[in-house]
Short mmCIF file of C-alpha atoms in Angstrom, two decimals:
data_model
loop_
_atom_site.label_atom_id
_atom_site.label_comp_id
_atom_site.label_asym_id
_atom_site.label_seq_id
_atom_site.Cartn_x
_atom_site.Cartn_y
_atom_site.Cartn_z
CA MET A 1 173.48 167.25 172.54
CA ILE A 2 170.52 167.53 170.20
CA TYR A 3 168.99 170.98 169.97
CA LYS A 4 165.35 171.56 170.84
CA ASP A 5 162.60 171.26 168.30
CA LEU A 6 161.97 174.84 167.16
CA ALA A 7 158.36 174.07 166.29
CA LYS A 8 157.62 173.20 169.93
CA LEU A 9 158.87 176.60 171.08
CA GLU A 10 156.14 178.38 169.11
CA LEU A 11 158.38 181.33 168.35
CA PRO A 12 156.81 184.50 166.94
CA PRO A 13 157.18 184.41 163.17
CA ILE A 14 159.90 186.41 161.51
CA LEU A 15 158.15 186.40 158.15
CA LYS A 16 154.50 186.80 157.34
CA PRO A 17 152.70 183.97 155.50
CA GLY A 18 153.37 184.05 151.78
CA SER A 19 156.33 186.43 152.11
CA GLU A 20 158.57 187.04 149.14
CA ALA A 21 162.06 188.50 149.05
CA LYS A 22 160.68 191.90 148.02
CA ASP A 23 158.67 192.05 151.26
CA TRP A 24 161.70 191.86 153.57
CA PRO A 25 162.59 195.60 153.73
CA GLN A 26 159.08 196.47 154.95
CA ARG A 27 159.06 193.56 157.38
CA ARG A 28 162.44 194.74 158.75
CA LYS A 29 160.91 198.13 159.51
CA GLU A 30 158.00 196.51 161.33
CA LEU A 31 160.28 194.37 163.47
CA ILE A 32 162.55 197.29 164.36
CA GLU A 33 159.45 199.23 165.41
CA LEU A 34 158.39 196.26 167.54
CA PHE A 35 161.75 195.89 169.30
CA SER A 36 161.92 199.66 169.83
CA ARG A 37 158.47 199.80 171.38
CA GLU A 38 158.67 196.68 173.54
CA GLU A 39 162.32 196.07 174.47
CA TYR A 40 165.05 198.63 173.74
CA GLY A 41 163.12 201.90 173.37
CA PHE A 42 163.00 204.32 170.46
CA SER A 43 166.26 205.99 169.47
CA PRO A 44 166.31 209.56 168.16
CA PRO A 45 167.07 210.05 164.47
CA PRO A 46 170.69 210.52 163.39
CA PRO A 47 172.05 214.01 164.14
CA SER A 48 172.43 216.63 161.44
CA PHE A 49 176.21 216.20 161.70
CA THR A 50 178.90 214.43 163.71
CA GLY A 51 181.85 216.70 164.38
CA SER A 52 185.35 215.42 165.09
CA LYS A 53 188.57 216.66 166.65
CA VAL A 54 191.81 214.68 166.72
CA LEU A 55 193.12 214.89 170.28
CA LYS A 56 196.19 212.73 169.82
CA SER A 57 198.01 210.94 167.03
CA GLU A 58 200.96 208.56 167.30
CA THR A 59 202.78 207.27 164.25
CA GLY A 60 206.22 205.82 163.60
CA ASN A 61 206.82 203.19 166.28
CA SER A 62 203.17 202.83 167.28
CA TRP A 63 202.25 199.15 167.19
CA ALA A 64 205.71 198.16 165.95
CA GLY A 65 205.43 200.66 163.13
CA LYS A 66 202.41 198.87 161.67
CA ALA A 67 199.64 201.34 162.48
CA GLU A 68 198.71 204.83 163.56
CA TYR A 69 197.07 205.34 166.93
CA ARG A 70 194.59 208.19 166.95
CA GLU A 71 192.36 209.51 169.74
CA VAL A 72 189.36 211.42 168.39
CA GLU A 73 186.65 213.39 170.13
CA LEU A 74 183.28 213.09 168.42
CA THR A 75 180.63 215.76 168.96
CA VAL A 76 176.93 215.58 168.11
CA PRO A 77 174.14 218.12 168.55
CA THR A 78 171.34 217.19 170.93
CA PRO A 79 168.21 218.95 172.23
CA LYS A 80 170.22 220.14 175.24
CA GLY A 81 173.41 221.16 173.47
CA ASP A 82 176.47 219.46 172.05
CA PHE A 83 177.55 216.11 173.45
CA SER A 84 181.08 214.73 173.03
CA PHE A 85 182.78 211.41 173.71
CA PRO A 86 186.27 210.01 172.90
CA VAL A 87 187.01 207.18 170.46
CA ASP A 88 190.32 205.39 169.95
CA PHE A 89 191.40 204.35 166.44
CA VAL A 90 194.17 201.99 165.35
CA LEU A 91 194.68 202.45 161.62
CA PRO A 92 197.09 200.10 159.79
CA TYR A 93 199.30 201.63 157.13
CA SER A 94 197.32 200.03 154.32
CA GLU A 95 194.54 200.90 151.90
CA ASN A 96 190.99 199.52 151.77
CA VAL A 97 191.20 198.14 155.30
CA PRO A 98 188.12 196.62 156.98
CA LEU A 99 187.20 198.26 160.29
CA ILE A 100 185.88 196.77 163.51
CA ILE A 101 183.90 199.19 165.68
CA TYR A 102 184.24 197.54 169.07
CA LEU A 103 182.06 198.63 171.98
CA SER A 104 184.23 198.28 175.04
CA PHE A 105 183.94 198.09 178.82
CA THR A 106 187.19 200.01 179.22
CA LYS A 107 188.97 202.83 177.45
CA TYR A 108 191.44 201.61 174.79
CA PRO A 109 191.34 198.00 175.97
CA ILE A 110 194.86 196.78 175.28
CA GLY A 111 195.07 193.08 176.04
CA LYS A 112 191.98 191.97 177.94
CA TYR A 113 189.00 191.48 175.63
CA CYS A 114 190.79 193.02 172.62
CA PRO A 115 194.11 191.69 171.23
CA ILE A 116 194.86 194.79 169.17
CA GLU A 117 198.13 193.73 167.56
CA GLU A 118 196.58 190.46 166.43
CA LEU A 119 193.77 192.43 164.79
CA ILE A 120 196.31 194.61 162.99
CA ASP A 121 198.22 191.53 161.84
CA GLY A 122 194.93 190.10 160.63
CA GLY A 123 194.51 193.12 158.37
CA TYR A 124 191.87 194.97 160.39
CA ALA A 125 191.59 198.53 161.65
CA LEU A 126 189.97 199.14 165.02
CA ALA A 127 187.73 201.84 166.46
CA THR A 128 186.80 201.44 170.11
CA PHE A 129 185.05 203.49 172.74
CA CYS A 130 184.19 202.95 176.38
CA TYR A 131 180.46 202.69 176.87
CA ASP A 132 180.64 204.60 180.18
CA ASP A 133 181.95 207.62 178.23
CA VAL A 134 178.58 207.69 176.45
CA THR A 135 176.35 207.09 179.48
CA GLU A 136 177.24 205.27 182.67
CA ASP A 137 176.24 201.67 183.16
CA LYS A 138 174.25 202.23 186.33
CA GLU A 139 170.81 203.20 187.53
CA ASP A 140 171.14 206.98 187.67
CA ASP A 141 167.71 208.10 186.45
CA PHE A 142 169.26 208.71 183.03
CA SER A 143 171.27 211.64 184.34
CA SER A 144 174.72 210.79 182.97
CA GLY A 145 176.27 211.62 179.62
CA LEU A 146 174.13 211.20 176.52
CA ALA A 147 171.14 210.08 178.60
CA ALA A 148 170.85 213.56 180.13
CA MET A 149 170.76 215.30 176.76
CA PHE A 150 167.27 214.16 175.74
CA GLU A 151 163.88 214.68 177.39
CA ARG A 152 162.02 211.51 178.33
CA ARG A 153 158.37 211.02 177.40
CA ASN A 154 157.70 208.50 180.17
CA ASP A 155 155.30 206.53 177.98
CA GLY A 156 157.07 203.20 178.38
CA THR A 157 158.98 203.45 175.09
CA ASP A 158 161.85 205.83 175.98
CA TRP A 159 165.23 204.51 174.93
CA GLY A 160 167.27 202.51 177.38
CA LYS A 161 171.04 202.57 177.62
CA ILE A 162 171.56 199.71 175.17
CA SER A 163 169.96 201.92 172.54
CA MET A 164 172.14 204.84 173.63
CA TRP A 165 175.35 202.84 173.30
CA ALA A 166 174.19 201.57 169.91
CA TRP A 167 173.39 205.12 168.77
CA ALA A 168 176.92 206.17 169.77
CA ALA A 169 178.40 203.33 167.69
CA SER A 170 176.55 204.73 164.69
CA ARG A 171 178.20 208.09 165.33
CA VAL A 172 181.57 206.32 165.19
CA MET A 173 180.43 204.98 161.84
CA ASP A 174 179.74 208.59 160.73
CA TYR A 175 183.40 209.45 161.36
CA ALA A 176 184.75 206.18 159.97
CA LEU A 177 183.14 206.94 156.62
CA THR A 178 185.41 210.02 156.33
CA LEU A 179 188.64 207.99 156.59
CA ASP A 180 190.35 207.41 153.26
CA SER A 181 192.10 204.18 154.27
CA ILE A 182 188.95 202.41 155.43
CA ASP A 183 186.92 200.18 153.12
CA LYS A 184 183.46 201.69 153.60
CA LYS A 185 181.77 198.43 152.60
CA ARG A 186 183.57 196.41 155.28
CA ILE A 187 182.80 198.09 158.59
CA PHE A 188 181.20 195.96 161.27
CA CYS A 189 180.37 196.30 164.96
CA ALA A 190 181.27 193.87 167.72
CA GLY A 191 180.64 193.53 171.42
CA HIS A 192 180.69 191.12 174.34
CA SER A 193 177.95 190.37 176.88
CA ARG A 194 175.69 193.43 177.30
CA LEU A 195 177.68 195.09 174.54
CA GLY A 196 177.06 192.06 172.35
CA LYS A 197 173.36 192.83 172.75
CA THR A 198 174.21 196.39 171.80
CA ALA A 199 176.16 195.37 168.69
CA LEU A 200 173.23 193.33 167.40
CA TRP A 201 170.76 196.15 168.01
CA CYS A 202 173.14 198.65 166.40
CA GLY A 203 173.66 196.53 163.30
CA ALA A 204 169.95 195.77 163.05
CA GLN A 205 169.02 199.46 162.93
CA ASP A 206 171.94 200.88 160.96
CA GLU A 207 172.28 199.17 157.59
CA ARG A 208 175.58 200.93 156.90
CA PHE A 209 177.21 198.23 159.03
CA ALA A 210 178.30 195.34 156.84
CA ALA A 211 177.87 192.85 159.69
CA ALA A 212 177.49 192.53 163.45
CA VAL A 213 179.21 190.26 165.97
CA SER A 214 177.66 189.20 169.27
CA ASN A 215 179.79 187.37 171.84
CA ASN A 216 178.05 185.68 174.79
CA SER A 217 175.16 188.18 174.61
CA GLY A 218 172.56 185.83 176.11
CA CYS A 219 169.22 187.05 177.43
CA SER A 220 167.84 190.04 175.52
CA GLY A 221 170.69 189.60 173.04
CA ALA A 222 171.16 186.62 170.75
CA ALA A 223 169.43 184.00 172.94
CA VAL A 224 165.84 182.95 172.29
CA THR A 225 163.87 183.78 175.45
CA ARG A 226 161.21 181.07 175.32
CA GLU A 227 162.17 178.04 177.46
CA LYS A 228 165.57 179.59 178.06
CA THR A 229 167.55 178.42 181.09
CA GLY A 230 169.71 180.81 183.11
CA GLU A 231 168.95 184.52 182.88
CA ARG A 232 165.43 185.55 181.90
CA VAL A 233 163.43 188.77 181.59
CA GLU A 234 162.69 188.83 185.32
CA HIS A 235 166.36 188.70 186.27
CA ILE A 236 167.69 191.15 183.71
CA THR A 237 165.03 193.82 184.23
CA LYS A 238 165.44 193.61 188.00
CA SER A 239 169.23 194.02 187.84
CA PHE A 240 169.48 196.31 184.81
CA PRO A 241 166.13 198.00 184.15
CA TYR A 242 167.83 201.03 182.63
CA TRP A 243 169.16 198.98 179.71
CA PHE A 244 165.66 198.75 178.27
CA CYS A 245 162.43 200.63 177.84
CA VAL A 246 159.87 200.31 180.63
CA ASN A 247 157.54 198.24 178.43
CA TYR A 248 159.93 195.28 178.58
CA LYS A 249 158.95 194.62 182.19
CA LYS A 250 155.48 193.61 181.02
CA TYR A 251 156.89 190.25 180.05
CA ILE A 252 158.28 189.21 183.43
CA GLY A 253 157.11 185.63 183.86
CA LYS A 254 155.15 185.97 180.63
CA GLU A 255 157.80 185.44 177.99
CA GLU A 256 155.49 183.15 176.02
CA THR A 257 153.19 186.14 175.39
CA MET A 258 155.89 188.33 173.88
CA PRO A 259 155.05 189.31 170.28
CA PHE A 260 158.78 189.10 169.54
CA ASP A 261 161.83 187.05 170.46
CA GLN A 262 165.55 187.36 169.88
CA HIS A 263 165.75 185.17 166.77
CA GLN A 264 164.04 188.09 165.02
CA LEU A 265 166.83 190.40 166.18
CA VAL A 266 169.46 188.11 164.66
CA ALA A 267 167.41 187.96 161.44
CA LEU A 268 167.31 191.76 161.20
CA LEU A 269 170.89 191.70 159.94
CA ALA A 270 169.79 189.89 156.75
CA PRO A 271 170.97 189.91 154.02
CA ARG A 272 174.22 190.95 155.72
CA PRO A 273 176.40 188.48 157.64
CA VAL A 274 175.85 188.12 161.37
CA TYR A 275 177.96 186.24 163.91
CA VAL A 276 176.92 184.74 167.24
CA ALA A 277 179.50 183.24 169.60
CA SER A 278 178.71 181.14 172.67
CA ALA A 279 180.72 179.57 175.49
CA SER A 280 179.97 176.06 176.74
CA GLU A 281 180.09 176.96 180.45
CA ASP A 282 178.21 180.26 180.09
CA LEU A 283 174.92 178.76 181.27
CA TRP A 284 173.54 182.11 182.46
CA ALA A 285 173.70 183.40 178.87
CA GLY A 286 172.30 180.14 177.50
CA PRO A 287 174.50 178.93 174.64
CA GLU A 288 171.91 176.52 173.26
CA SER A 289 169.32 179.32 173.15
CA GLU A 290 171.82 181.50 171.29
CA PHE A 291 172.27 178.72 168.73
CA LEU A 292 168.50 178.37 168.38
CA SER A 293 168.24 182.02 167.36
CA CYS A 294 170.69 181.38 164.55
CA LEU A 295 168.77 178.30 163.50
CA ALA A 296 165.46 180.17 163.46
CA ALA A 297 166.87 183.23 161.65
CA ASP A 298 168.02 180.98 158.81
CA GLU A 299 164.63 181.17 157.06
CA VAL A 300 165.11 184.85 156.17
CA TYR A 301 168.42 184.22 154.44
CA LYS A 302 166.86 181.35 152.52
CA LEU A 303 164.00 183.62 151.43
CA LEU A 304 166.60 186.06 150.11
CA GLY A 305 168.36 183.32 148.16
CA LEU A 306 171.32 183.10 150.55
CA GLU A 307 172.76 180.42 152.76
CA GLY A 308 172.11 181.31 156.38
CA LEU A 309 173.30 178.89 159.04
CA SER A 310 175.34 176.04 157.60
CA HIS A 311 174.88 173.09 159.96
CA ASP A 312 174.51 169.31 160.00
CA GLY A 313 171.40 168.99 162.14
CA ARG A 314 172.97 168.83 165.58
CA TYR A 315 174.10 171.20 168.30
CA PRO A 316 177.85 171.93 167.96
CA GLU A 317 180.42 170.54 170.35
CA PRO A 318 182.84 172.93 172.11
CA GLY A 319 185.54 173.95 169.66
CA GLU A 320 183.30 173.58 166.60
CA PHE A 321 182.48 176.51 164.34
CA LEU A 322 179.95 177.05 161.55
CA HIS A 323 181.24 179.48 158.94
CA GLY A 324 179.73 178.16 155.72
CA GLY A 325 176.74 180.51 155.54
CA ASN A 326 175.97 184.13 156.29
CA ILE A 327 175.03 183.30 159.88
CA GLY A 328 178.25 182.41 161.66
CA TYR A 329 178.41 180.56 164.96
CA HIS A 330 180.95 178.95 167.23
CA LEU A 331 180.85 177.31 170.63
CA ARG A 332 184.01 177.95 172.63
CA SER A 333 184.83 175.81 175.64
CA GLY A 334 184.97 177.73 178.91
CA PRO A 335 183.07 180.49 180.71
CA HIS A 336 181.71 183.95 179.94
CA PHE A 337 184.60 185.83 178.31
CA LEU A 338 185.78 187.41 175.06
CA SER A 339 188.96 185.53 174.20
CA ARG A 340 191.63 185.68 171.52
CA TYR A 341 190.10 182.51 170.09
CA ASP A 342 186.79 184.36 169.68
CA TRP A 343 188.49 187.22 167.84
CA GLN A 344 190.32 184.75 165.60
CA MET A 345 187.00 183.13 164.70
CA PHE A 346 185.40 186.52 163.99
CA MET A 347 188.21 187.49 161.62
CA ARG A 348 188.17 184.11 159.92
CA PHE A 349 184.44 184.44 159.28
CA MET A 350 184.65 188.05 158.10
CA ASP A 351 187.59 187.25 155.83
CA LYS A 352 185.34 184.74 154.12
CA HIS A 353 182.12 186.73 153.93
CA LEU A 354 183.24 190.36 153.59
CA LEU A 355 185.75 190.01 150.77
#
């Protein structure tokens, strides 16, 4: 398969004409403002502090004696009082360990979606929290969890739940930075599907993250929206309007008028590494459109004097991976899922680029 001609898509530019490397920080701010206003909603600033309480700690035989398991309750101040949510940590008995902050669909996801022992054996620590413990993934008029702790302005730009889950991941980062065994320069966030969208948005806003990983994030995540097959703005805002700000609905059936597109989101990680993973049968997410975002984001890395997407001018075949540059990509055979193969590819890429 040959990928589409990017020029024919007429994507909104990432860079302004005549941009130099020194202009990128300001341009990043402008793009984050744009995505906040038109797609995800504006997040509140970081809290004055993130408190923590260890609820449970298991050592000794935990994970075959290779790691400590720790359950921590994080607490942050909000306009309507303190808000708390639990986070699970698996901390190998090593020093200077890289940490994956994994946004999860379930609490402490042993097995499905997260092969914890394999991550430990790969030399990684893990922090994971269930997104429903932050605010529930349903249309509830923003009445659950963190969503209920902030007044809404109702001006079309209030934060949606993707922004809320991303904000919570940054609070996990607050705590992670207090852990002596963690390498503070090698902490990255990862997520699958809707939480892959969240991981990208989290890493884009919070530059403390060394990298972000998006698995099968599709529409409103890593996939370019223009000429995308499968899920589009109309579908996602009808099924999950609460993920986004109200303004995003303006682009139903009018994606070509959007002043932004998802290749800019991928580019917002620059100069840090970013990873996008697709699945060949995940046509609703649009694997080719996810690859196109990586291809388009490459220009920012080049501007910064870095190799972005290392490719040979064709769309990858299932089972192929592109790890040469700071934009990583692989196409796994099969459907929408986060597999052990995906995790192995993530670690392989991070081992290379976050040394």
